[in-house]
Amino acid sequence: MSQKPEEIIGSLITIGDEILSGHIGNSNAHYIASELHLNGFRLANMVTVGDQEKAIRRALLEVVGRAHFIICTGGLGPTDDDRTVAAVADALERPAEKLGNDVTAAGFFLEHWNTPCYFLPGVPSEMRMFMEEHVLPDLFRRFPTRPLYRKRILRVQGLPESLINERLEDLDTADLQVEIGYLPQTAENWVTLLATAEDTVAAEELLQRADQEVVRCLGADTVSGRDDEALEVVIGRLLRVQSWKLAVAESCTGGLLAERITAVPGASDYMDRGFVTYSNTAKVELLGVPPEILSNHGAVSHEVAKAMAEGARSRARVDIAVAITGVAGPSGGTPGKPVGTVFVACATASRTLVLQHRFSGNRRQIQEKSAQATLVLLWKQLMA
Amino acid sequence: MSQKPEEIIGSLITIGDEILSGHIGNSNAHYIASELHLNGFRLANMVTVGDQEKAIRRALLEVVGRAHFIICTGGLGPTDDDRTVAAVADALERPAEKLGNDVTAAGFFLEHWNTPCYFLPGVPSEMRMFMEEHVLPDLFRRFPTRPLYRKRILRVQGLPESLINERLEDLDTADLQVEIGYLPQTAENWVTLLATAEDTVAAEELLQRADQEVVRCLGADTVSGRDDEALEVVIGRLLRVQSWKLAVAESCTGGLLAERITAVPGASDYMDRGFVTYSNTAKVELLGVPPEILSNHGAVSHEVAKAMAEGARSRARVDIAVAITGVAGPSGGTPGKPVGTVFVACATASRTLVLQHRFSGNRRQIQEKSAQATLVLLWKQLMA
């Protein structure tokens, strides 16, 4: 193994009364931190101060000399330009020069003993433009040798945190040279892989090896995709490959399932229709659910989920259909079928699968978990 | 007017390598800032440092003595308790005492010359629990006299920013003693009112007066609700009062509209069914849209939107129905009907209204704006 290059350390200052008062979150800081990290720079700290010249000056003087570079955002709107620039010039006793030639957005730069200091507007789109066009290219020039970080997210379906931990116990992470983390989401779990290397190829190789190891431990039928590859994207690809058409029928999720499927560009290639059968009458009329099944078993039942999926498939004359019926709450629960009881079903020409779930959480979380569980069932059926 | 009480100023330190690396945003800071602000405390700064003892100690020593109180979150998980507490004790040369009796979550407190310092876990649910049960009550006891801030959000429908600004020009904000702000959302616009007063009653009175003034300037038919009162909640209330049943038919939003309506607890009282008629066949079969209208005018047309709404109303035998058809993109646009072209319709027994929109943005934003525009049309129809 070669020696790791020296870490390049930065400080980030965000200026904004509206962040300190909690009116808005600091999404600029999140974006900048993420961009720097992925490009091999490390932030030692982030500081947020108000719109007062004194506070800005003080924050600058505290970080200058302790970092290889400083990024400062906010306080550079068309009206308060002068304030930040004055504070900067005053604090560092250096003139500032304008970044780029854009007349609608203002960014500034100055160098304080070899420390580059970048001053960007707080408007997110303008800040991003300056980051991409000026700050990162300039940092690359100044610090060509630096560790490189690459991240990968593995999207894990249908495994609770405890099982993931148990199955990952076998991994020898030291040997993998990849930091493995865990980020629970509402309806799926993410395993994150973080590799540090000198170049992209080496980092990608490390990630690839760790990815295979994690998949081996967790089981291939639990990792549905990577990074931005949501389950509905993977499903769309599988449907398109098989030239299959899909219909969905949903009750307690009220359209959420259809919405997730159609959020994918080009979904019209495989999505035929969705039935949001909120009332029992709608279940009978649109899906042909027999009224006696509804009265004998209740709308939230194995039998109704099955009839909904089969009805959606035959009424829409499609290859595959999924259905959800459940109690999302907060009301509507019974001792036998408490809030969170959800049946999901998937019907093809050859068979219909039905699964019962008991989800925890509020109405929204139960709806999200129900939609996800249905997508998981659909995904597994398409992979079978 | 009475003299304003002295401002009580705090500092917030968040600890977390995962924030500095951009893996996660700092939602804890946003929450704490907002809670403090609404309760009359002002944050002078926020600092985020990594999980290293030295960085934590340094951050503490920099803010102590410059604030009336300090809140520190993160670095207090079950495994790294000791690290933060050790850094704290070391930095301030004071022993820390445990906050509360909870054995599953750890929070600490110490007083450094009269400055209370609170150390909370980074897990959001635990942090919130400590804020509500320990930090805020303790701050109230220590600083009983402080300015009180109350915020109100007015949700404005169907007015672009430029028109809002134009109509609000008449307002005499100095006379109102309320700070008026503007927060654009994806599909609606928020006007925020911020009142500062000595007690809740006075603040609420100021807000109420400003609220009336803003509504007078903008027009009563543009402000649909306040604070958490989303448009679908207001619509649900209107439908319930009139004992009306609703059906929705949607194409380019793919279930988003039905999902928003059914996200409201108790929506089954008025929501009968939703048709996600993604394919033309589905529009014909489920809604009875005449095939010749589809072939003559195209699926994205005034005529089809009208036929969809009327078909949904008659097929579901409900009092009112809405429909959406449009081009959400990224593909599917034509010179005559570019991406973002959307027709929304609302049908009752007596009339059908159809509106054409041209929305900007990506697929998701166009879908959100389309759903919102349909809800606005439905809301105005119910108010008529």
Short mmCIF file of C-alpha atoms in Angstrom, two decimals, chain A residues 94 131 221 321 329 352 362:
data_model
loop_
_atom_site.label_atom_id
_atom_site.label_comp_id
_atom_site.label_asym_id
_atom_site.label_seq_id
_atom_site.Cartn_x
_atom_site.Cartn_y
_atom_site.Cartn_z
CA ARG A 94 -6.62 42.31 1.60
CA MET A 131 -18.70 25.94 -6.65
CA ASP A 221 -32.27 -10.99 -3.13
CA ALA A 321 -50.66 -6.52 -11.17
CA GLY A 329 -54.61 4.75 10.75
CA THR A 352 -50.92 -14.86 -7.01
CA ASN A 362 -47.69 7.11 11.81
#
